[in-house]
Amino acid sequence: MSAILAKKLGMTQVFQKDGSLARVTVLEAGPCPVTAIRTAERDGYEAVQLAFGVTKEKHLSKPELGHLKKADAPPMRTLVEFRDEAGELQVGETVTVEAFEVGAHVKIAGTSKGKGFQGTIKRHNFASGPKSHGSHNVRAPGSIGASATPSRVFKGIRGPGQMGNKRVTQKGLEIVDVQAAKNLLLVRGSVPGPSGSIVEVRSDG
């Protein structure tokens, strides 16, 4: 099993054995109990469902608590399915950071930071207009369509709107260190989302 759920704790830097400095993101990964196994015969696809984030029973509904009790798992806040990652896992087993090795490459998916409603310069890296005296087009997007033909704006034109708060997958991230005693993964580079958010870690290969 080369997939796990984790909480982003933040970023730091560590010195490696060769003396080089690595800028890393610290992830609290697992332990994640296996709460369900999906099979092609019964469900139409193959997947494994992992749980993460111990919480109080009052924060979950009775169906959620019943589902977790079938797998002998404590009350946990987050459930995520990983397709084609079941392998030989069985319901009730636990996935830990020991499933990953130093030097391996992973892809991490999470929800990016929300930036709110932004204009085209910040959202799409548009160039600004002239800033000389009398200019009325400093941060405006400019023309977005013709007048007579086609007398409308084409779909998909980049414009202002909601920025961020979307699912983002960062690929090719290298595992710098695995601290099994503390359930920590140290990954080189940045990871999508704010500190404290839940991310999905999969092998990238």
Coordinates of C-alpha atoms in Angstrom, one line a residue:
M1 CA 0.0 0.0 0.0
S2 CA 1.6 3.2 -1.2
A3 CA -1.1 5.8 -0.2
I4 CA -1.9 7.5 3.0
L5 CA -3.8 10.5 4.5
A6 CA -1.9 13.2 6.2
K7 CA -2.2 16.6 7.9
K8 CA 0.1 19.4 6.7
L9 CA 1.9 20.8 9.8
G10 CA 4.0 23.4 8.0
M11 CA 7.4 23.9 6.5
T12 CA 11.0 23.8 7.8
Q13 CA 14.5 23.0 6.6
V14 CA 16.8 20.1 7.5
F15 CA 20.4 19.4 6.8
Q16 CA 21.1 16.2 5.0
K17 CA 24.1 13.8 5.4
D18 CA 26.0 15.4 2.6
G19 CA 25.7 18.8 4.2
S20 CA 23.1 20.2 1.8
L21 CA 20.0 22.0 3.1
A22 CA 16.6 20.7 2.2
R23 CA 13.5 22.8 2.4
V24 CA 10.7 20.4 3.4
T25 CA 7.0 20.2 4.3
V26 CA 6.2 18.3 7.4
L27 CA 3.3 15.9 7.2
E28 CA 1.6 14.0 10.0
A29 CA 0.7 10.9 8.1
G30 CA -1.5 8.3 9.6
P31 CA -1.9 5.9 11.2
C32 CA -4.9 5.2 8.9
P33 CA -7.1 2.2 9.5
V34 CA -8.6 0.4 6.5
T35 CA -12.4 0.9 6.8
A36 CA -13.6 -0.6 3.5
I37 CA -12.4 -2.5 0.5
R38 CA -14.1 -2.0 -2.9
T39 CA -14.0 -4.8 -5.4
A40 CA -14.8 -4.9 -9.1
E41 CA -17.2 -7.8 -8.7
R42 CA -19.3 -6.0 -6.0
D43 CA -18.8 -2.3 -6.5
G44 CA -17.6 -2.0 -10.1
Y45 CA -14.2 -0.7 -9.2
E46 CA -11.3 -1.5 -7.0
A47 CA -10.3 0.8 -4.1
V48 CA -9.3 0.9 -0.5
Q49 CA -10.9 3.3 2.0
L50 CA -8.7 4.9 4.7
A51 CA -9.8 6.9 7.8
F52 CA -7.8 9.7 9.4
G53 CA -8.2 12.2 12.2
V54 CA -9.5 10.9 15.6
T55 CA -12.4 12.9 16.8
K56 CA -15.3 12.6 19.4
E57 CA -18.3 10.5 18.8
K58 CA -20.6 13.5 19.1
H59 CA -19.1 14.9 15.9
L60 CA -20.2 12.0 13.8
S61 CA -23.6 10.6 12.8
K62 CA -24.9 7.2 13.8
P63 CA -24.3 5.7 10.2
E64 CA -20.8 7.0 10.3
L65 CA -20.1 5.5 13.7
G66 CA -21.6 2.2 12.6
H67 CA -19.5 2.1 9.5
L68 CA -16.3 2.7 11.6
K69 CA -17.3 0.1 14.2
K70 CA -17.5 -2.6 11.6
A71 CA -13.8 -2.1 10.9
D72 CA -13.0 -1.8 14.7
A73 CA -11.8 1.8 14.1
P74 CA -12.2 4.7 16.5
P75 CA -14.3 7.7 15.6
M76 CA -12.4 9.4 12.8
R77 CA -13.3 12.6 10.9
T78 CA -12.0 11.9 7.3
L79 CA -12.7 9.0 5.0
V80 CA -11.0 8.8 1.6
E81 CA -11.0 6.1 -1.1
F82 CA -7.8 5.4 -3.1
R83 CA -8.4 3.6 -6.3
D84 CA -6.2 0.7 -7.4
E85 CA -4.3 0.8 -4.1
A86 CA -5.9 -2.1 -2.2
G87 CA -3.2 -4.7 -2.8
E88 CA -3.4 -7.3 0.0
L89 CA -4.9 -5.1 2.6
Q90 CA -7.9 -6.2 4.6
V91 CA -10.5 -4.3 6.6
G92 CA -9.2 -3.6 10.1
E93 CA -5.5 -3.3 9.1
T94 CA -3.6 0.0 9.6
V95 CA -1.5 1.9 7.1
T96 CA 1.5 3.9 8.5
V97 CA 4.4 6.0 7.2
E98 CA 6.5 2.8 7.1
A99 CA 4.9 2.1 3.8
F100 CA 7.1 4.9 2.3
E101 CA 10.9 5.0 1.8
V102 CA 13.4 7.8 1.8
G103 CA 14.2 8.9 -1.7
A104 CA 10.8 7.7 -3.1
H105 CA 8.7 10.2 -5.1
V106 CA 5.1 10.9 -4.3
K107 CA 2.2 13.0 -5.6
I108 CA 0.2 15.0 -3.0
A109 CA -3.3 16.2 -3.5
G110 CA -5.1 18.9 -1.4
T111 CA -7.3 21.9 -1.5
S112 CA -5.3 25.1 -2.3
K113 CA -5.6 28.3 -0.2
G114 CA -8.6 30.4 -1.1
K115 CA -7.8 33.9 -2.3
G116 CA -11.3 35.2 -2.8
F117 CA -12.5 37.2 -5.8
Q118 CA -9.5 38.4 -7.7
G119 CA -8.9 40.3 -10.9
T120 CA -7.2 39.1 -14.0
I121 CA -3.7 40.4 -13.1
K122 CA -3.5 38.3 -9.9
R123 CA -5.7 35.4 -11.1
H124 CA -4.3 34.8 -14.6
N125 CA -1.0 36.9 -14.6
F126 CA -2.3 39.4 -17.1
A127 CA -0.1 42.4 -17.9
S128 CA -1.2 45.8 -16.6
G129 CA -2.2 48.7 -18.8
P130 CA -0.3 51.9 -19.2
K131 CA 0.2 53.9 -16.0
S132 CA 0.7 57.2 -17.7
H133 CA -1.4 60.3 -16.9
G134 CA -5.0 59.9 -18.0
S135 CA -4.9 56.1 -18.3
H136 CA -8.2 54.4 -17.4
N137 CA -6.9 50.9 -18.2
V138 CA -4.4 50.2 -15.4
R139 CA -5.7 46.9 -14.1
A140 CA -8.7 46.3 -16.4
P141 CA -8.6 43.1 -18.6
G142 CA -9.1 45.0 -21.9
S143 CA -11.2 43.9 -24.8
I144 CA -12.7 40.4 -24.4
G145 CA -14.7 40.1 -27.7
A146 CA -15.9 41.8 -30.9
S147 CA -19.0 43.9 -31.1
A148 CA -21.0 42.9 -34.2
T149 CA -19.5 39.4 -34.8
P150 CA -20.1 37.2 -32.9
S151 CA -21.9 39.8 -30.7
R152 CA -21.1 37.8 -27.6
V153 CA -18.2 36.7 -25.4
F154 CA -16.9 33.2 -26.0
K155 CA -17.1 30.6 -23.2
G156 CA -13.8 30.0 -21.4
I157 CA -12.5 33.5 -21.7
R158 CA -10.2 34.2 -18.7
G159 CA -11.7 36.8 -16.5
P160 CA -11.9 37.9 -12.8
G161 CA -13.5 35.5 -10.3
Q162 CA -12.9 33.1 -7.5
M163 CA -9.2 32.3 -7.1
G164 CA -7.9 29.2 -5.2
N165 CA -9.9 26.9 -3.0
K166 CA -9.6 24.1 -5.6
R167 CA -8.2 20.6 -5.7
V168 CA -4.5 20.7 -6.6
T169 CA -2.1 17.8 -7.2
Q170 CA 1.6 18.4 -6.8
K171 CA 3.7 15.6 -8.5
G172 CA 7.2 14.4 -8.2
L173 CA 7.8 15.4 -4.6
E174 CA 10.8 13.5 -3.0
I175 CA 10.6 12.0 0.5
V176 CA 13.5 13.4 2.5
D177 CA 12.9 11.6 5.8
V178 CA 10.5 9.1 7.4
Q179 CA 10.0 9.4 11.2
A180 CA 7.9 6.3 12.0
A181 CA 7.9 6.9 15.8
K182 CA 6.2 10.3 15.3
N183 CA 4.2 9.4 12.2
L184 CA 5.9 12.1 10.2
L185 CA 6.8 12.4 6.5
L186 CA 9.3 15.1 5.4
V187 CA 8.7 16.0 1.8
R188 CA 11.0 18.2 -0.3
G189 CA 9.2 21.4 -1.5
S190 CA 5.8 22.8 -1.0
V191 CA 2.5 21.0 -0.6
P192 CA -1.0 22.4 -1.6
G193 CA -3.2 23.9 1.1
P194 CA -2.8 25.8 4.4
S195 CA -1.2 24.3 7.5
G196 CA -3.7 22.0 9.3
S197 CA -5.3 20.9 6.1
I198 CA -5.8 17.2 5.1
V199 CA -3.8 16.0 2.0
E200 CA -3.7 12.7 0.1
V201 CA -0.3 11.1 -0.4
R202 CA 0.3 8.6 -3.2
S203 CA 3.3 7.0 -4.8
D204 CA 4.3 8.8 -8.1
G205 CA 5.6 6.1 -10.3

